[in-house]
mmCIF file of C-alpha atoms in Angstrom:
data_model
loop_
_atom_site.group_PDB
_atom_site.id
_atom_site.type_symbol
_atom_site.label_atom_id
_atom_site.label_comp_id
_atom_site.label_asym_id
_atom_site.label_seq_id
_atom_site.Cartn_x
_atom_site.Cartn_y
_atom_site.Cartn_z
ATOM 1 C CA UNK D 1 189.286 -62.693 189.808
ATOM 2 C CA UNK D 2 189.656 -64.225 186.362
ATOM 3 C CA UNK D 3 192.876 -65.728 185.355
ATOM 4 C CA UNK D 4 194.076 -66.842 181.356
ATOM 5 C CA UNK D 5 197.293 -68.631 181.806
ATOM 6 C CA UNK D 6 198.830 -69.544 178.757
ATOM 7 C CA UNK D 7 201.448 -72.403 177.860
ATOM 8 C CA UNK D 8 203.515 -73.064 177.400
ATOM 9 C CA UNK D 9 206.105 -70.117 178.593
ATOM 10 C CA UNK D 10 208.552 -70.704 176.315
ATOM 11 C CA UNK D 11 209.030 -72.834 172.722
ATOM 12 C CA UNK D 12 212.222 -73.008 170.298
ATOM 13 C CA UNK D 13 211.434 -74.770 167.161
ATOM 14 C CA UNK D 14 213.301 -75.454 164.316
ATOM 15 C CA UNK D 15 212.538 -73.498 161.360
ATOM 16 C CA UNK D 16 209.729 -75.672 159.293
ATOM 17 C CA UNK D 17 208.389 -77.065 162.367
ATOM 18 C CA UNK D 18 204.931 -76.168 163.426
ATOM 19 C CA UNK D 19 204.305 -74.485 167.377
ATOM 20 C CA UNK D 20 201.237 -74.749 169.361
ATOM 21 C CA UNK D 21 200.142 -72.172 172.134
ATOM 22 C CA UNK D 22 197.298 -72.691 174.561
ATOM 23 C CA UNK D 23 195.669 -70.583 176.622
ATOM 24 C CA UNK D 24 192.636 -71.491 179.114
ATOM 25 C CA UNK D 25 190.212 -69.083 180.777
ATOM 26 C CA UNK D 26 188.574 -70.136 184.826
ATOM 27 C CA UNK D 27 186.062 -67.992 183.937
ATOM 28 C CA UNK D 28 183.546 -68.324 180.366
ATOM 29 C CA UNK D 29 184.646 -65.403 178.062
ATOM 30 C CA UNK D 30 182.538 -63.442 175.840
ATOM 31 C CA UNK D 31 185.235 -63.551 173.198
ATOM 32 C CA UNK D 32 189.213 -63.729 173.247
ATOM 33 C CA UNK D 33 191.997 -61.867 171.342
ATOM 34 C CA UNK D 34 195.620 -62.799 170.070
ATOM 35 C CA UNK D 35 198.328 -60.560 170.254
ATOM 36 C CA UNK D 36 202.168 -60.764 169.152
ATOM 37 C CA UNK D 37 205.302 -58.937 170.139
ATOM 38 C CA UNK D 38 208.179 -59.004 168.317
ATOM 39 C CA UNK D 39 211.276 -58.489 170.566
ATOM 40 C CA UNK D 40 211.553 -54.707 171.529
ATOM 41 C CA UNK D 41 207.970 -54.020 170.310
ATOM 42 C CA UNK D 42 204.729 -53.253 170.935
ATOM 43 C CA UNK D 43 202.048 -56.063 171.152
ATOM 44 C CA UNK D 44 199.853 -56.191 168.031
ATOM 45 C CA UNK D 45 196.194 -57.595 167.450
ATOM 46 C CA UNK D 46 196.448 -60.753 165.329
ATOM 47 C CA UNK D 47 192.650 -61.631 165.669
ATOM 48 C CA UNK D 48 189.419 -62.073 167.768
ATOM 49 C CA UNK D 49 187.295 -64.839 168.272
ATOM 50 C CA UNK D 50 184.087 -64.669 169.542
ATOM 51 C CA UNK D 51 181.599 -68.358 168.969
ATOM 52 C CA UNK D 52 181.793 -71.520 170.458
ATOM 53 C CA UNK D 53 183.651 -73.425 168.498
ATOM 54 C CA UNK D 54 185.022 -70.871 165.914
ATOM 55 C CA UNK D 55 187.704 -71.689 163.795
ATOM 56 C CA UNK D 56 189.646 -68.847 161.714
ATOM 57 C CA UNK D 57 193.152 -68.689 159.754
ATOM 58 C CA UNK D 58 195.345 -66.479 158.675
ATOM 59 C CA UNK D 59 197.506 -67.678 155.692
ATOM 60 C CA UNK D 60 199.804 -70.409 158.106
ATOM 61 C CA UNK D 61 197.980 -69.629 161.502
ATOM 62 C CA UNK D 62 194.745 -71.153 162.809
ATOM 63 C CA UNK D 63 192.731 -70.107 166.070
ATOM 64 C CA UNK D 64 190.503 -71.646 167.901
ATOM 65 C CA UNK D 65 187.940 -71.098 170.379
ATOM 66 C CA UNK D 66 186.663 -73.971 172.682
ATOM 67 C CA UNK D 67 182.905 -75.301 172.526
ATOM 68 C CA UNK D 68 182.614 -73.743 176.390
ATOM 69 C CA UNK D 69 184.573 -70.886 175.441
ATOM 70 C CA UNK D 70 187.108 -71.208 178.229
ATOM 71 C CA UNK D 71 190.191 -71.888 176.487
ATOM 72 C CA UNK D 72 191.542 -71.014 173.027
ATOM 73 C CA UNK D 73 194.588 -72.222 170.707
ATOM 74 C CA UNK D 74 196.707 -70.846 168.057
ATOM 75 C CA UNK D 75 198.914 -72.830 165.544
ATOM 76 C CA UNK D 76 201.136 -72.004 163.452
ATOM 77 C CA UNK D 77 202.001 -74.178 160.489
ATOM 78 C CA UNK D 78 205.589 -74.688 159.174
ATOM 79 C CA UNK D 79 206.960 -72.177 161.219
ATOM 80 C CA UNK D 80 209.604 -69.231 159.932
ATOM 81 C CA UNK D 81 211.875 -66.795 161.491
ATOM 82 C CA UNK D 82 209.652 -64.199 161.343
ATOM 83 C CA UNK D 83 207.189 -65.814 163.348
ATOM 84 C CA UNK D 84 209.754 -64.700 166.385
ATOM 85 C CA UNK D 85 207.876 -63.258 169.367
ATOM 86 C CA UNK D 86 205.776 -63.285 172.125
ATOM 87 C CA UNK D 87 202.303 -64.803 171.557
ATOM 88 C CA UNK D 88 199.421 -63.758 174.170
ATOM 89 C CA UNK D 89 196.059 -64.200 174.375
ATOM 90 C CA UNK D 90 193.550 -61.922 176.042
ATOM 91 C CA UNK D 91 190.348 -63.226 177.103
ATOM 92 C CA UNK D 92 186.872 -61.083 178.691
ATOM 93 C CA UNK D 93 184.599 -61.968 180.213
ATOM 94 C CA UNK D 94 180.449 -61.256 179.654
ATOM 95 C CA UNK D 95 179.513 -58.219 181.229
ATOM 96 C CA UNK D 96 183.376 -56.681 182.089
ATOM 97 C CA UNK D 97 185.380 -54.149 180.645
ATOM 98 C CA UNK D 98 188.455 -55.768 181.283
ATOM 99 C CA UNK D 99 190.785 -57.328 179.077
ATOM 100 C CA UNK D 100 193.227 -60.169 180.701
ATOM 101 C CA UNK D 101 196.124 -61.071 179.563
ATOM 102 C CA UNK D 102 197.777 -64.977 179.470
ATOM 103 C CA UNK D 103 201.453 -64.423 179.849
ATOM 104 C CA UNK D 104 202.590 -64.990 176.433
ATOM 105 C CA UNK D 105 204.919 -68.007 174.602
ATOM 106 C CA UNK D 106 207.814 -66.637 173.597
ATOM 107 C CA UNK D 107 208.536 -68.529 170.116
ATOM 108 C CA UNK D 108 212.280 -69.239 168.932
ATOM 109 C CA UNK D 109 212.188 -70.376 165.526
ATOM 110 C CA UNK D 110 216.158 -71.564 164.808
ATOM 111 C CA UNK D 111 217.132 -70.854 160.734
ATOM 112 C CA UNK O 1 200.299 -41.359 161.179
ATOM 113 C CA UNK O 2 197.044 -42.199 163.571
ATOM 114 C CA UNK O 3 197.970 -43.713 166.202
ATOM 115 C CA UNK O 4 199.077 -43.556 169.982
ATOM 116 C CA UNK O 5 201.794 -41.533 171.450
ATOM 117 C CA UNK O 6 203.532 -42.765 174.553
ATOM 118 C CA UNK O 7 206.594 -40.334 176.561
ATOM 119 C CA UNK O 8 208.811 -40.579 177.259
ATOM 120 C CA UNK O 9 210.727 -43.509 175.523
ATOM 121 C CA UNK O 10 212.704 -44.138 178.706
ATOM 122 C CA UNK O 11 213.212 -42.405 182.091
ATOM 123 C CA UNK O 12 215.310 -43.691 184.885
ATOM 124 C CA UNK O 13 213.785 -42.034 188.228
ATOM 125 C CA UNK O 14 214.928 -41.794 191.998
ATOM 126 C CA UNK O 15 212.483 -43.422 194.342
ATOM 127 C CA UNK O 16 210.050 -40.885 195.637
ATOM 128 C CA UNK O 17 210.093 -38.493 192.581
ATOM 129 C CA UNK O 18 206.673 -37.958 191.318
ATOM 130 C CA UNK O 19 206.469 -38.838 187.202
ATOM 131 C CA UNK O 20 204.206 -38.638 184.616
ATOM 132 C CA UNK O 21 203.886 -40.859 181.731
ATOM 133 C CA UNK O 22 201.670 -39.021 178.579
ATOM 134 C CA UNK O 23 199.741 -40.763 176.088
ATOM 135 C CA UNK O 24 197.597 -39.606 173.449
ATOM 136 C CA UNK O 25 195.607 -41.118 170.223
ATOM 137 C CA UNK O 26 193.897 -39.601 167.413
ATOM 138 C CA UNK O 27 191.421 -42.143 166.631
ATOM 139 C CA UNK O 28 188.841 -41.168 168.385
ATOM 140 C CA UNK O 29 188.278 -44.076 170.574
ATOM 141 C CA UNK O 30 185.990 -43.980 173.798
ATOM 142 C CA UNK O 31 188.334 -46.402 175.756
ATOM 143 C CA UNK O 32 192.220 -46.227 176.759
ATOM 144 C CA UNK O 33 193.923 -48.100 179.388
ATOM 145 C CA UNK O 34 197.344 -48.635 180.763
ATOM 146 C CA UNK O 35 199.051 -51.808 181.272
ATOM 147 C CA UNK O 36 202.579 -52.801 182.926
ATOM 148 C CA UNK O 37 204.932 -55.456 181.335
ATOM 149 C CA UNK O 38 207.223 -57.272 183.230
ATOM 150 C CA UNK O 39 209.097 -60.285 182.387
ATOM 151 C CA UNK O 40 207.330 -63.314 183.444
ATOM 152 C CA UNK O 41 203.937 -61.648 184.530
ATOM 153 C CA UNK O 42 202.754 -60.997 180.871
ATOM 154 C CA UNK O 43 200.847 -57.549 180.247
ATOM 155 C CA UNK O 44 198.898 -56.611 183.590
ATOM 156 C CA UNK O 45 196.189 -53.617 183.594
ATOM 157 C CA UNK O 46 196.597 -50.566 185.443
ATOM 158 C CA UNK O 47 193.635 -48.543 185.099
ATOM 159 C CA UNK O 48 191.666 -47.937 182.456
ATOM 160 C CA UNK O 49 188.871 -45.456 180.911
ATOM 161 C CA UNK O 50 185.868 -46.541 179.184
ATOM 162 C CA UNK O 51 184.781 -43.116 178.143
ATOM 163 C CA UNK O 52 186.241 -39.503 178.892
ATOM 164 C CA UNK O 53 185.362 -38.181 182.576
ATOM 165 C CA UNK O 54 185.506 -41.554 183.925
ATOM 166 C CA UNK O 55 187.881 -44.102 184.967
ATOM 167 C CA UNK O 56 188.110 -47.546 186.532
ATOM 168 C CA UNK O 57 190.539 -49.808 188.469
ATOM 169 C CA UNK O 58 192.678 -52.660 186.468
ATOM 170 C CA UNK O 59 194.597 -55.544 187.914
ATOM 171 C CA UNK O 60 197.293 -54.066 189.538
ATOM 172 C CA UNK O 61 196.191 -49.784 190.147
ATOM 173 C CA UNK O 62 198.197 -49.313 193.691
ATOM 174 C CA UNK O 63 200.618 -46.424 193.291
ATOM 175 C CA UNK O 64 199.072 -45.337 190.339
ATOM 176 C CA UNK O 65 196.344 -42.545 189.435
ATOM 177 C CA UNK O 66 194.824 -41.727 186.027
ATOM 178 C CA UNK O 67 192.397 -39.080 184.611
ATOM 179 C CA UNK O 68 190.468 -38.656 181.644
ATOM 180 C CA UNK O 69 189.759 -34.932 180.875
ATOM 181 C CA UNK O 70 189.055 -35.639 177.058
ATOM 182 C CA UNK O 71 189.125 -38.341 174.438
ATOM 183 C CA UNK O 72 192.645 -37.910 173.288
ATOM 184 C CA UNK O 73 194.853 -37.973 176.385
ATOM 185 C CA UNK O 74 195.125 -40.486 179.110
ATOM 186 C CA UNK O 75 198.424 -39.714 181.802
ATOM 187 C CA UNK O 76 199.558 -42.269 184.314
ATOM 188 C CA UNK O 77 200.925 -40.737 187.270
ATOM 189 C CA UNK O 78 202.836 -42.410 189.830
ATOM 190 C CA UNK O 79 202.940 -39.853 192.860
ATOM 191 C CA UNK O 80 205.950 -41.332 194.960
ATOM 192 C CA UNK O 81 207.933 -43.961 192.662
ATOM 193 C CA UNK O 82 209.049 -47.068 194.345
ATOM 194 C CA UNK O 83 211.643 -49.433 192.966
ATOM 195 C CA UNK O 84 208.739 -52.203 192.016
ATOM 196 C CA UNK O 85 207.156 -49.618 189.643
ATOM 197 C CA UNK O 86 210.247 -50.503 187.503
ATOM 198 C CA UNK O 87 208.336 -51.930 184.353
ATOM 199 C CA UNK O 88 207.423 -51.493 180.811
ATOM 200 C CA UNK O 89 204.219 -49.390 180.481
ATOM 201 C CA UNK O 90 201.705 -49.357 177.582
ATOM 202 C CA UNK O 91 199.170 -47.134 176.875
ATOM 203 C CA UNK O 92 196.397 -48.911 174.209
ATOM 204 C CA UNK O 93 193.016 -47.451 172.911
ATOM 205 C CA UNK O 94 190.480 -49.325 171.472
ATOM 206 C CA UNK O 95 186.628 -48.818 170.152
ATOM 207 C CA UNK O 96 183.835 -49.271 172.210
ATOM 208 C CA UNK O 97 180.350 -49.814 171.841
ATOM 209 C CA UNK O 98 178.156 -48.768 174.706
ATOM 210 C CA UNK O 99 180.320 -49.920 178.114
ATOM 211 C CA UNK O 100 181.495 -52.725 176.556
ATOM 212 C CA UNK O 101 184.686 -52.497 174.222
ATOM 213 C CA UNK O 102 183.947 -55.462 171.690
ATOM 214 C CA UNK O 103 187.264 -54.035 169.338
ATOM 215 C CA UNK O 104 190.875 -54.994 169.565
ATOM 216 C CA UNK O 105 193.512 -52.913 171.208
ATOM 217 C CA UNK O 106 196.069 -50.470 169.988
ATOM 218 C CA UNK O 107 198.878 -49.617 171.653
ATOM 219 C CA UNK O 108 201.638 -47.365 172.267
ATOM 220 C CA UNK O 109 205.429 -47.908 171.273
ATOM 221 C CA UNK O 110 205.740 -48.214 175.234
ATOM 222 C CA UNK O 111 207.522 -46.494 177.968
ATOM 223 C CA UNK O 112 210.490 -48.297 180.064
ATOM 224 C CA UNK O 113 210.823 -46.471 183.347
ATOM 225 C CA UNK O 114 213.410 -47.708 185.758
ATOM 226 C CA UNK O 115 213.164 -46.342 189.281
ATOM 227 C CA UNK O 116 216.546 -46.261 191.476
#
């Protein structure tokens, strides 16, 4: 079946610092979704990408989608405490109802 | 507030007991589905609905049974608990156009069920 797995599993940064998570698909997605969840929370939709190639930000976060759209990124610029969470990705595939789920980065951003 | 409803908050169950965990939205939307959190294993799909009378299979849907009578409710129901059921569940809704649910997902404040 299709697997996302997402890296890496876990990143502390110090506050200012920018973080990085990846996420690849095996399978060719029709589009893929970014989630967070703050500790002791509910996941909530950050964004969803959908072309090759596509680029979109959100004020010190940028996504990407890959030219085979198979594997996405999301950065986050000059990070902040409230940045804190879990970061997943969710990627489906062309034709299927299902959404799959990488198994998150859990940021630490250190004050 | 629109949104989804998830209960309880938190149950602790024997092993064997029959529960079910309730969820309901008011926004309308065609698809719901039910996912499991556990640490390590990210957010893992039950079952899910893509439209009220029917349902469909997820990742992980052994020891677990849905139904879909309407739009606004969508219970999980695990018939004989087992100690690995012991997990984080979230019910989420989202739009859907056709069979094919092209929207993001809402979700539930979550339930945390331990079973003993």
């Amino acid at each position: 079946g299709q697997q996302v797995m997402q890296i890496p599993q876990y990143q502390h940064v110090q506050e200012g610092e920018d973080f990085t998570t990846y996420c690849n698909s095996s399978t060719t997605l029709s589009n893929i979704q970014w989630y967070k969840q703050r500790p002791g929370g509910h996941p909530v939709f950050l964004i969803q990408l959908v072309k090759s190639g596509e680029v979109k930000k959100q004020k010190r976060l940028t996504f990407q989608f890959g030219e085979a759209k198979k594997n996405s990124s999301l950065h986050i610029t000059a990070t902040q405490t409230t940045d804190v969470g879990t970061y997943f990705c969710a990627g489906r595939r062309a034709g299927s109802y299902q959404l799959t789920f990488g198994k998150g980065t859990k940021l630490s951003v250190i004050p | 507030i629109a949104g989804i409803t998830q209960a309880p908050t938190s149950q602790i169950l024997a092993a064997g007991r029959r529960m079910t965990l309730r969820c309901t939205q008011d926004m309308r939307h065609n698809a719901m589905y039910w996912y499991r959190q556990d640490l390590g294993l990210g957010l893992r799909l039950i079952h899910y609905s893509n439209t009220a009378g029917t349902t469909g299979k997820g990742e992980v849907p052994d020891g677990y049974s849905v139904s879909r009578a309407n739009t606004d409710d969508f219970p999980l129901t695990l018939a004989s608990a087992v100690p690995s059921q012991t997990s984080v569940y979230f019910c989420a809704s989202s739009e859907s156009e056709g069979r094919i649910g092209t929207g993001e997902l809402f979700f539930g404040e979550g339930s945390r069920l331990t079973v003993l």
